[in-house]
Amino acid sequence: MEQNPKTQRTWRYTWEAQSHSPNLRLFLFDSKTNPKIHCKSLNVSTIIGKSQLLVTWINEEDEGATSKEEIVSLLVPIPRVLLDTESPVNFKALDDHIEVRLVLLLPVDHPLVSDFNLVTDSREKSAPLVMGYDLKTLSLMGGVHFYCRSCSNRLTKKELLDFSEMPSINWRESADNWFGTCCCSFGGISEKMVVKYTNSYTCSSGLCLLSATTVLLSKDDLVECILSEKGGTEVEFESSLALSCDVGVVEPGSRISEGNAESHESGGENVCGQVDESKTRCIDKASLPGCCVHDSPDSNESVQLEEKKLTLDKKFLLDGFLEDVFMAKASNVSKNVEWIEFACPECSSPLGAYPSGVGSNGKPIDGGVRLFKCYISTSSTTGESSDVFRKYTLERMFTNQLVECSKEELSFHVLVKDLTTKSPLFNIVILNPNTFSSTGLCSSQDEPGSALELSAIVKVLFSDCNSSVVKKIDEEVYILKGQGEELIELITNASKFLPSSCSYLQGALVSSMHL
């Protein structure tokens, strides 16, 4: 018998563990071997001192009239976990992979297990994406420049000093819940607060507004920033998107939004002339005893004056149509707002997007550009510890938004559409948001290496929009086509980390995404 080391590196290992489960499962496979037939005398043992798993078998190959026996020996690194060394190692050979199960003393997500993880780099990669951390760190840096992550080109003209969190778009609802919806409640303070907050969080030079996935900057703070119409004509942002002096009347030629915006701008009437009671404050005062009977003229006039201060771009902001563009929900998409992709002036790599009107009003709406955190850095050298956004990737940003959207519901089905054309891109179903995994290629030699770490992933089902397996849709989200195509490639490639027998479920592709 002889050993052929040339074929050993074609074997892939994938470790998987579930939250709150004291078990660790290994999938060991290559593209040619049928372990059930070819792996004779299979044996699996642990080498605790080296954190390795030794897998051996005898592979028999027929060569004409003679048969050739080959000893196969694989070393698989064991992740940093707390193994129960007294429990037996369970393993079996299946048609397209070898499966090994190890028993753990504690689940991989147990706090005590996290304390054993002393590898700083691994902790850094698996650290959650927290906007509060970004805001605090940027504010303490004194002055910040933003750079293109692809070519390290500096994007900002001068250092930025003023950072603020982009607040929730549900200002009106929150104010109404706190102060009441009546026009005379606290002198109409609800509407006054909405107007005040909207004015405070509008794109302006020198101010950097942060959301979970984007950085909003004024075009005046960016180098070589030219915001163009859809046709490519260079235009300057016009801030004169003002409403007329008559409450609810839009000046001729100005843009109007759909849904809520139409209702706000028409004094509570929709396009059919019917009253939208959810947007009209106390229409029939006599029929609402104790509400507006004690109406104050000064109060109403004050509210109307505050509303007239809202330019149309601020109404778009208030109605949620200028919200986080990285992954927009259906309620935050307007037919009157088109998102145009913004690229690096040096290398043309995608950086983000900016809102523009449509049709004859196809001009930039607020003069601001939303830069995606996964495409920019705060250091000229990508990946340095001083780069605040080093943990952000397209995959992690999308996965975090997906889990937040689903509220960790299992079998949550999301239809992803193109933000520009509104055409479907792909379907994705969350199978398990609490999975941990690690993958790599096996070695036939005792090679030194860094400790293997399990990463948090979300198990998903992926299918194109032509699939017939789709039965229900829980949520529709919209992303830019370029990011959608990149995500499709990432999800498809991740499915190759499992053997083919484990890669399909109910006609859809089983894959994973890093959290």
GROMACS .gro file of N, CA and C in nm, residues 103-250:
model
  444
  103VAL      N    1  -1.904   1.592   2.024
  103VAL     CA    2  -1.986   1.642   2.134
  103VAL      C    3  -1.910   1.753   2.206
  104LEU      N    4  -1.981   1.861   2.237
  104LEU     CA    5  -1.921   1.977   2.303
  104LEU      C    6  -1.963   1.982   2.449
  105LEU      N    7  -1.877   2.040   2.531
  105LEU     CA    8  -1.913   2.063   2.670
  105LEU      C    9  -2.013   2.177   2.681
  106LEU      N   10  -1.996   2.279   2.597
  106LEU     CA   11  -2.085   2.395   2.596
  106LEU      C   12  -2.113   2.434   2.451
  107PRO      N   13  -2.231   2.489   2.423
  107PRO     CA   14  -2.260   2.537   2.287
  107PRO      C   15  -2.160   2.645   2.245
  108VAL      N   16  -2.142   2.661   2.117
  108VAL     CA   17  -2.041   2.752   2.066
  108VAL      C   18  -2.072   2.899   2.096
  109ASP      N   19  -2.200   2.931   2.121
  109ASP     CA   20  -2.236   3.070   2.149
  109ASP      C   21  -2.247   3.098   2.299
  110HIS      N   22  -2.203   3.005   2.380
  110HIS     CA   23  -2.207   3.026   2.525
  110HIS      C   24  -2.105   3.133   2.563
  111PRO      N   25  -2.138   3.223   2.657
  111PRO     CA   26  -2.044   3.330   2.696
  111PRO      C   27  -1.908   3.279   2.741
  112LEU      N   28  -1.903   3.163   2.808
  112LEU     CA   29  -1.775   3.110   2.853
  112LEU      C   30  -1.686   3.071   2.735
  113VAL      N   31  -1.748   3.023   2.629
  113VAL     CA   32  -1.670   2.986   2.511
  113VAL      C   33  -1.612   3.111   2.446
  114SER      N   34  -1.689   3.219   2.445
  114SER     CA   35  -1.641   3.345   2.388
  114SER      C   36  -1.520   3.397   2.465
  115ASP      N   37  -1.517   3.375   2.596
  115ASP     CA   38  -1.404   3.421   2.677
  115ASP      C   39  -1.276   3.348   2.643
  116PHE      N   40  -1.287   3.226   2.592
  116PHE     CA   41  -1.167   3.151   2.554
  116PHE      C   42  -1.108   3.200   2.422
  117ASN      N   43  -1.186   3.274   2.348
  117ASN     CA   44  -1.140   3.323   2.218
  117ASN      C   45  -1.048   3.442   2.240
  118LEU      N   46  -0.919   3.417   2.228
  118LEU     CA   47  -0.819   3.521   2.253
  118LEU      C   48  -0.759   3.574   2.124
  119VAL      N   49  -0.813   3.530   2.012
  119VAL     CA   50  -0.760   3.573   1.883
  119VAL      C   51  -0.823   3.705   1.846
  120THR      N   52  -0.745   3.813   1.850
  120THR     CA   53  -0.798   3.947   1.828
  120THR      C   54  -0.852   3.964   1.687
  121ASP      N   55  -0.779   3.915   1.587
  121ASP     CA   56  -0.822   3.932   1.448
  121ASP      C   57  -0.956   3.865   1.424
  122SER      N   58  -0.973   3.746   1.481
  122SER     CA   59  -1.099   3.675   1.462
  122SER      C   60  -1.214   3.750   1.529
  123ARG      N   61  -1.189   3.802   1.648
  123ARG     CA   62  -1.292   3.878   1.716
  123ARG      C   63  -1.331   4.000   1.635
  124GLU      N   64  -1.230   4.061   1.574
  124GLU     CA   65  -1.254   4.181   1.495
  124GLU      C   66  -1.345   4.151   1.378
  125LYS      N   67  -1.319   4.038   1.309
  125LYS     CA   68  -1.397   4.003   1.190
  125LYS      C   69  -1.541   3.967   1.226
  126SER      N   70  -1.560   3.906   1.343
  126SER     CA   71  -1.695   3.861   1.380
  126SER      C   72  -1.770   3.963   1.464
  127ALA      N   73  -1.707   4.077   1.493
  127ALA     CA   74  -1.775   4.179   1.574
  127ALA      C   75  -1.898   4.228   1.501
  128PRO      N   76  -2.006   4.251   1.575
  128PRO     CA   77  -2.130   4.296   1.510
  128PRO      C   78  -2.116   4.436   1.453
  129LEU      N   79  -2.199   4.466   1.352
  129LEU     CA   80  -2.200   4.598   1.290
  129LEU      C   81  -2.292   4.688   1.371
  130VAL      N   82  -2.233   4.781   1.445
  130VAL     CA   83  -2.310   4.867   1.535
  130VAL      C   84  -2.288   5.012   1.494
  131MET      N   85  -2.397   5.080   1.458
  131MET     CA   86  -2.385   5.218   1.414
  131MET      C   87  -2.343   5.309   1.528
  132GLY      N   88  -2.386   5.279   1.651
  132GLY     CA   89  -2.346   5.361   1.764
  132GLY      C   90  -2.195   5.366   1.782
  133TYR      N   91  -2.131   5.251   1.757
  133TYR     CA   92  -1.985   5.246   1.765
  133TYR      C   93  -1.923   5.334   1.657
  134ASP      N   94  -1.977   5.326   1.535
  134ASP     CA   95  -1.925   5.407   1.424
  134ASP      C   96  -1.936   5.555   1.457
  135LEU      N   97  -2.051   5.596   1.507
  135LEU     CA   98  -2.075   5.737   1.536
  135LEU      C   99  -1.981   5.788   1.645
  136LYS      N  100  -1.964   5.710   1.749
  136LYS     CA  101  -1.877   5.750   1.859
  136LYS      C  102  -1.732   5.757   1.814
  137THR      N  103  -1.687   5.658   1.738
  137THR     CA  104  -1.548   5.654   1.695
  137THR      C  105  -1.516   5.768   1.599
  138LEU      N  106  -1.605   5.794   1.504
  138LEU     CA  107  -1.582   5.903   1.409
  138LEU      C  108  -1.579   6.038   1.480
  139SER      N  109  -1.666   6.056   1.578
  139SER     CA  110  -1.672   6.183   1.650
  139SER      C  111  -1.545   6.209   1.731
  140LEU      N  112  -1.481   6.101   1.778
  140LEU     CA  113  -1.361   6.114   1.861
  140LEU      C  114  -1.233   6.127   1.779
  141MET      N  115  -1.242   6.106   1.649
  141MET     CA  116  -1.122   6.109   1.566
  141MET      C  117  -1.076   6.251   1.534
  142GLY      N  118  -1.156   6.349   1.564
  142GLY     CA  119  -1.115   6.488   1.540
  142GLY      C  120  -1.147   6.536   1.402
  143GLY      N  121  -1.101   6.471   1.302
  143GLY     CA  122  -1.130   6.503   1.162
  143GLY      C  123  -1.114   6.379   1.078
  144VAL      N  124  -1.206   6.359   0.985
  144VAL     CA  125  -1.209   6.233   0.909
  144VAL      C  126  -1.218   6.261   0.759
  145HIS      N  127  -1.135   6.189   0.683
  145HIS     CA  128  -1.148   6.184   0.538
  145HIS      C  129  -1.205   6.047   0.500
  146PHE      N  130  -1.280   6.040   0.392
  146PHE     CA  131  -1.328   5.913   0.339
  146PHE      C  132  -1.253   5.880   0.211
  147TYR      N  133  -1.224   5.750   0.194
  147TYR     CA  134  -1.148   5.702   0.079
  147TYR      C  135  -1.223   5.590   0.008
  148CYS      N  136  -1.198   5.576  -0.120
  148CYS     CA  137  -1.251   5.462  -0.197
  148CYS      C  138  -1.176   5.337  -0.153
  149ARG      N  139  -1.247   5.233  -0.118
  149ARG     CA  140  -1.183   5.111  -0.071
  149ARG      C  141  -1.110   5.038  -0.183
  150SER      N  142  -1.153   5.057  -0.307
  150SER     CA  143  -1.092   4.985  -0.418
  150SER      C  144  -0.958   5.044  -0.460
  151CYS      N  145  -0.949   5.177  -0.468
  151CYS     CA  146  -0.826   5.240  -0.520
  151CYS      C  147  -0.761   5.335  -0.422
  152SER      N  148  -0.817   5.350  -0.301
  152SER     CA  149  -0.764   5.439  -0.197
  152SER      C  150  -0.768   5.586  -0.237
  153ASN      N  151  -0.847   5.621  -0.336
  153ASN     CA  152  -0.861   5.760  -0.376
  153ASN      C  153  -0.939   5.837  -0.269
  154ARG      N  154  -0.888   5.956  -0.231
  154ARG     CA  155  -0.957   6.037  -0.131
  154ARG      C  156  -1.082   6.098  -0.192
  155LEU      N  157  -1.195   6.083  -0.122
  155LEU     CA  158  -1.323   6.127  -0.176
  155LEU      C  159  -1.367   6.263  -0.123
  156THR      N  160  -1.320   6.301  -0.006
  156THR     CA  161  -1.366   6.425   0.057
  156THR      C  162  -1.266   6.539   0.034
  157LYS      N  163  -1.321   6.660   0.021
  157LYS     CA  164  -1.237   6.778  -0.002
  157LYS      C  165  -1.163   6.819   0.124
  158LYS      N  166  -1.229   6.812   0.237
  158LYS     CA  167  -1.170   6.852   0.364
  158LYS      C  168  -1.216   6.756   0.473
  159GLU      N  169  -1.146   6.759   0.585
  159GLU     CA  170  -1.182   6.671   0.696
  159GLU      C  171  -1.320   6.706   0.750
  160LEU      N  172  -1.397   6.603   0.781
  160LEU     CA  173  -1.531   6.620   0.836
  160LEU      C  174  -1.525   6.612   0.988
  161LEU      N  175  -1.596   6.702   1.054
  161LEU     CA  176  -1.592   6.711   1.199
  161LEU      C  177  -1.728   6.687   1.264
  162ASP      N  178  -1.835   6.706   1.189
  162ASP     CA  179  -1.970   6.700   1.245
  162ASP      C  180  -2.039   6.571   1.200
  163PHE      N  181  -2.068   6.483   1.297
  163PHE     CA  182  -2.131   6.354   1.266
  163PHE      C  183  -2.260   6.340   1.348
  164SER      N  184  -2.361   6.283   1.284
  164SER     CA  185  -2.488   6.266   1.351
  164SER      C  186  -2.557   6.141   1.298
  165GLU      N  187  -2.638   6.081   1.383
  165GLU     CA  188  -2.714   5.961   1.344
  165GLU      C  189  -2.838   6.002   1.268
  166MET      N  190  -2.862   5.936   1.156
  166MET     CA  191  -2.985   5.960   1.080
  166MET      C  192  -3.100   5.899   1.158
  167PRO      N  193  -3.193   5.980   1.208
  167PRO     CA  194  -3.298   5.928   1.296
  167PRO      C  195  -3.403   5.849   1.221
  168SER      N  196  -3.492   5.790   1.297
  168SER     CA  197  -3.602   5.714   1.239
  168SER      C  198  -3.690   5.804   1.155
  169ILE      N  199  -3.747   5.747   1.047
  169ILE     CA  200  -3.836   5.825   0.962
  169ILE      C  201  -3.975   5.836   1.020
  170ASN      N  202  -4.004   5.761   1.125
  170ASN     CA  203  -4.140   5.762   1.183
  170ASN      C  204  -4.157   5.876   1.282
  171TRP      N  205  -4.109   5.995   1.245
  171TRP     CA  206  -4.117   6.109   1.336
  171TRP      C  207  -4.262   6.147   1.364
  172ARG      N  208  -4.344   6.155   1.259
  172ARG     CA  209  -4.482   6.198   1.277
  172ARG      C  210  -4.557   6.101   1.367
  173GLU      N  211  -4.539   5.973   1.343
  173GLU     CA  212  -4.607   5.871   1.424
  173GLU      C  213  -4.563   5.879   1.570
  174SER      N  214  -4.431   5.895   1.592
  174SER     CA  215  -4.380   5.902   1.729
  174SER      C  216  -4.431   6.027   1.800
  175ALA      N  217  -4.430   6.140   1.729
  175ALA     CA  218  -4.477   6.264   1.789
  175ALA      C  219  -4.626   6.256   1.821
  176ASP      N  220  -4.704   6.195   1.731
  176ASP     CA  221  -4.847   6.181   1.755
  176ASP      C  222  -4.876   6.092   1.875
  177ASN      N  223  -4.798   5.984   1.887
  177ASN     CA  224  -4.819   5.892   1.999
  177ASN      C  225  -4.789   5.961   2.132
  178TRP      N  226  -4.693   6.054   2.130
  178TRP     CA  227  -4.652   6.118   2.254
  178TRP      C  228  -4.740   6.238   2.290
  179PHE      N  229  -4.768   6.321   2.189
  179PHE     CA  230  -4.839   6.446   2.216
  179PHE      C  231  -4.985   6.444   2.173
  180GLY      N  232  -5.027   6.341   2.099
  180GLY     CA  233  -5.165   6.336   2.051
  180GLY      C  234  -5.176   6.388   1.909
  181THR      N  235  -5.281   6.343   1.839
  181THR     CA  236  -5.296   6.377   1.698
  181THR      C  237  -5.384   6.499   1.676
  182CYS      N  238  -5.444   6.550   1.779
  182CYS     CA  239  -5.532   6.666   1.763
  182CYS      C  240  -5.453   6.790   1.730
  183CYS      N  241  -5.510   6.876   1.643
  183CYS     CA  242  -5.440   6.996   1.600
  183CYS      C  243  -5.423   7.096   1.714
  184CYS      N  244  -5.501   7.082   1.821
  184CYS     CA  245  -5.488   7.177   1.931
  184CYS      C  246  -5.413   7.115   2.049
  185SER      N  247  -5.365   6.991   2.034
  185SER     CA  248  -5.291   6.928   2.142
  185SER      C  249  -5.158   6.999   2.162
  186PHE      N  250  -5.140   7.056   2.279
  186PHE     CA  251  -5.018   7.128   2.313
  186PHE      C  252  -4.983   7.231   2.206
  187GLY      N  253  -5.086   7.297   2.151
  187GLY     CA  254  -5.060   7.400   2.051
  187GLY      C  255  -5.004   7.344   1.922
  188GLY      N  256  -5.044   7.220   1.884
  188GLY     CA  257  -4.994   7.162   1.760
  188GLY      C  258  -4.846   7.129   1.767
  189ILE      N  259  -4.798   7.094   1.887
  189ILE     CA  260  -4.655   7.070   1.905
  189ILE      C  261  -4.606   6.950   1.825
  190SER      N  262  -4.696   6.853   1.799
  190SER     CA  263  -4.657   6.734   1.723
  190SER      C  264  -4.604   6.773   1.585
  191GLU      N  265  -4.683   6.853   1.511
  191GLU     CA  266  -4.641   6.893   1.377
  191GLU      C  267  -4.519   6.983   1.382
  192LYS      N  268  -4.512   7.069   1.485
  192LYS     CA  269  -4.396   7.158   1.496
  192LYS      C  270  -4.269   7.078   1.515
  193MET      N  271  -4.275   6.974   1.596
  193MET     CA  272  -4.156   6.892   1.620
  193MET      C  273  -4.113   6.819   1.493
  194VAL      N  274  -4.212   6.769   1.417
  194VAL     CA  275  -4.182   6.699   1.293
  194VAL      C  276  -4.107   6.791   1.197
  195VAL      N  277  -4.158   6.913   1.183
  195VAL     CA  278  -4.093   7.010   1.094
  195VAL      C  279  -3.953   7.043   1.143
  196LYS      N  280  -3.939   7.062   1.273
  196LYS     CA  281  -3.810   7.098   1.330
  196LYS      C  282  -3.707   6.988   1.307
  197TYR      N  283  -3.746   6.864   1.334
  197TYR     CA  284  -3.653   6.754   1.316
  197TYR      C  285  -3.617   6.734   1.169
  198THR      N  286  -3.715   6.751   1.081
  198THR     CA  287  -3.689   6.735   0.938
  198THR      C  288  -3.587   6.838   0.891
  199ASN      N  289  -3.601   6.961   0.937
  199ASN     CA  290  -3.505   7.065   0.900
  199ASN      C  291  -3.366   7.038   0.956
  200SER      N  292  -3.361   6.974   1.073
  200SER     CA  293  -3.233   6.949   1.138
  200SER      C  294  -3.154   6.837   1.071
  201TYR      N  295  -3.222   6.746   1.006
  201TYR     CA  296  -3.154   6.630   0.949
  201TYR      C  297  -3.161   6.631   0.797
  202THR      N  298  -3.141   6.748   0.740
  202THR     CA  299  -3.134   6.761   0.595
  202THR      C  300  -2.988   6.771   0.554
  203CYS      N  301  -2.956   6.715   0.440
  203CYS     CA  302  -2.819   6.715   0.392
  203CYS      C  303  -2.765   6.857   0.380
  204SER      N  304  -2.648   6.881   0.440
  204SER     CA  305  -2.585   7.013   0.432
  204SER      C  306  -2.434   6.997   0.437
  205SER      N  307  -2.363   7.094   0.384
  205SER     CA  308  -2.218   7.088   0.377
  205SER      C  309  -2.157   7.084   0.516
  206GLY      N  310  -2.059   6.996   0.534
  206GLY     CA  311  -1.990   6.983   0.661
  206GLY      C  312  -2.053   6.885   0.757
  207LEU      N  313  -2.177   6.838   0.726
  207LEU     CA  314  -2.248   6.744   0.813
  207LEU      C  315  -2.246   6.605   0.753
  208CYS      N  316  -2.211   6.506   0.833
  208CYS     CA  317  -2.211   6.366   0.790
  208CYS      C  318  -2.318   6.292   0.869
  209LEU      N  319  -2.418   6.240   0.799
  209LEU     CA  320  -2.528   6.166   0.861
  209LEU      C  321  -2.507   6.016   0.839
  210LEU      N  322  -2.514   5.940   0.947
  210LEU     CA  323  -2.488   5.796   0.940
  210LEU      C  324  -2.615   5.715   0.960
  211SER      N  325  -2.632   5.613   0.879
  211SER     CA  326  -2.736   5.513   0.900
  211SER      C  327  -2.666   5.379   0.922
  212ALA      N  328  -2.741   5.272   0.929
  212ALA     CA  329  -2.682   5.140   0.955
  212ALA      C  330  -2.588   5.097   0.843
  213THR      N  331  -2.615   5.141   0.720
  213THR     CA  332  -2.535   5.093   0.606
  213THR      C  333  -2.474   5.205   0.522
  214THR      N  334  -2.514   5.330   0.543
  214THR     CA  335  -2.469   5.437   0.455
  214THR      C  336  -2.413   5.556   0.531
  215VAL      N  337  -2.339   5.638   0.456
  215VAL     CA  338  -2.290   5.766   0.504
  215VAL      C  339  -2.344   5.871   0.407
  216LEU      N  340  -2.420   5.967   0.460
  216LEU     CA  341  -2.480   6.070   0.375
  216LEU      C  342  -2.395   6.197   0.381
  217LEU      N  343  -2.343   6.237   0.264
  217LEU     CA  344  -2.260   6.357   0.253
  217LEU      C  345  -2.318   6.451   0.149
  218SER      N  346  -2.295   6.579   0.169
  218SER     CA  347  -2.332   6.678   0.069
  218SER      C  348  -2.235   6.669  -0.049
  219LYS      N  349  -2.285   6.695  -0.168
  219LYS     CA  350  -2.199   6.691  -0.286
  219LYS      C  351  -2.088   6.796  -0.277
  220ASP      N  352  -2.112   6.900  -0.199
  220ASP     CA  353  -2.011   7.006  -0.184
  220ASP      C  354  -1.891   6.959  -0.103
  221ASP      N  355  -1.904   6.847  -0.031
  221ASP     CA  356  -1.793   6.794   0.049
  221ASP      C  357  -1.714   6.688  -0.025
  222LEU      N  358  -1.758   6.651  -0.146
  222LEU     CA  359  -1.693   6.545  -0.222
  222LEU      C  360  -1.609   6.600  -0.336
  223VAL      N  361  -1.495   6.534  -0.362
  223VAL     CA  362  -1.405   6.574  -0.470
  223VAL      C  363  -1.463   6.531  -0.604
  224GLU      N  364  -1.461   6.620  -0.700
  224GLU     CA  365  -1.507   6.591  -0.836
  224GLU      C  366  -1.646   6.528  -0.837
  225CYS      N  367  -1.734   6.580  -0.755
  225CYS     CA  368  -1.870   6.524  -0.746
  225CYS      C  369  -1.962   6.597  -0.844
  226ILE      N  370  -2.010   6.525  -0.943
  226ILE     CA  371  -2.103   6.579  -1.041
  226ILE      C  372  -2.230   6.494  -1.038
  227LEU      N  373  -2.336   6.554  -0.990
  227LEU     CA  374  -2.464   6.484  -0.988
  227LEU      C  375  -2.537   6.514  -1.118
  228SER      N  376  -2.568   6.411  -1.192
  228SER     CA  377  -2.626   6.427  -1.325
  228SER      C  378  -2.767   6.377  -1.331
  229GLU      N  379  -2.837   6.425  -1.434
  229GLU     CA  380  -2.968   6.371  -1.463
  229GLU      C  381  -2.952   6.231  -1.520
  230LYS      N  382  -3.064   6.162  -1.535
  230LYS     CA  383  -3.060   6.025  -1.587
  230LYS      C  384  -2.994   6.020  -1.723
  231GLY      N  385  -3.015   6.124  -1.804
  231GLY     CA  386  -2.957   6.127  -1.937
  231GLY      C  387  -2.810   6.160  -1.940
  232GLY      N  388  -2.754   6.197  -1.823
  232GLY     CA  389  -2.612   6.223  -1.815
  232GLY      C  390  -2.577   6.369  -1.818
  233THR      N  391  -2.675   6.459  -1.825
  233THR     CA  392  -2.648   6.602  -1.828
  233THR      C  393  -2.611   6.651  -1.690
  234GLU      N  394  -2.500   6.725  -1.682
  234GLU     CA  395  -2.456   6.776  -1.554
  234GLU      C  396  -2.551   6.886  -1.507
  235VAL      N  397  -2.591   6.879  -1.381
  235VAL     CA  398  -2.681   6.980  -1.327
  235VAL      C  399  -2.634   7.021  -1.189
  236GLU      N  400  -2.675   7.137  -1.148
  236GLU     CA  401  -2.650   7.182  -1.013
  236GLU      C  402  -2.775   7.159  -0.931
  237PHE      N  403  -2.758   7.121  -0.807
  237PHE     CA  404  -2.873   7.097  -0.720
  237PHE      C  405  -2.947   7.228  -0.693
  238GLU      N  406  -3.076   7.224  -0.713
  238GLU     CA  407  -3.157   7.342  -0.687
  238GLU      C  408  -3.233   7.323  -0.557
  239SER      N  409  -3.210   7.415  -0.465
  239SER     CA  410  -3.276   7.403  -0.335
  239SER      C  411  -3.414   7.468  -0.335
  240SER      N  412  -3.457   7.518  -0.451
  240SER     CA  413  -3.585   7.589  -0.457
  240SER      C  414  -3.700   7.495  -0.484
  241LEU      N  415  -3.700   7.381  -0.414
  241LEU     CA  416  -3.811   7.288  -0.429
  241LEU      C  417  -3.920   7.327  -0.330
  242ALA      N  418  -3.956   7.453  -0.332
  242ALA     CA  419  -4.048   7.504  -0.231
  242ALA      C  420  -4.193   7.484  -0.270
  243LEU      N  421  -4.276   7.474  -0.170
  243LEU     CA  422  -4.420   7.467  -0.193
  243LEU      C  423  -4.475   7.609  -0.202
  244SER      N  424  -4.591   7.622  -0.261
  244SER     CA  425  -4.650   7.755  -0.273
  244SER      C  426  -4.701   7.802  -0.138
  245CYS      N  427  -4.738   7.929  -0.132
  245CYS     CA  428  -4.782   7.986  -0.004
  245CYS      C  429  -4.914   7.929   0.041
  246ASP      N  430  -4.994   7.877  -0.053
  246ASP     CA  431  -5.121   7.817  -0.014
  246ASP      C  432  -5.094   7.677   0.039
  247VAL      N  433  -5.145   7.649   0.158
  247VAL     CA  434  -5.118   7.521   0.221
  247VAL      C  435  -5.167   7.407   0.133
  248GLY      N  436  -5.078   7.309   0.108
  248GLY     CA  437  -5.118   7.191   0.034
  248GLY      C  438  -5.114   7.206  -0.115
  249VAL      N  439  -5.079   7.323  -0.170
  249VAL     CA  440  -5.075   7.341  -0.315
  249VAL      C  441  -4.931   7.340  -0.362
  250VAL      N  442  -4.902   7.257  -0.461
  250VAL     CA  443  -4.766   7.246  -0.511
  250VAL      C  444  -4.748   7.338  -0.629
   0.00000   0.00000   0.00000
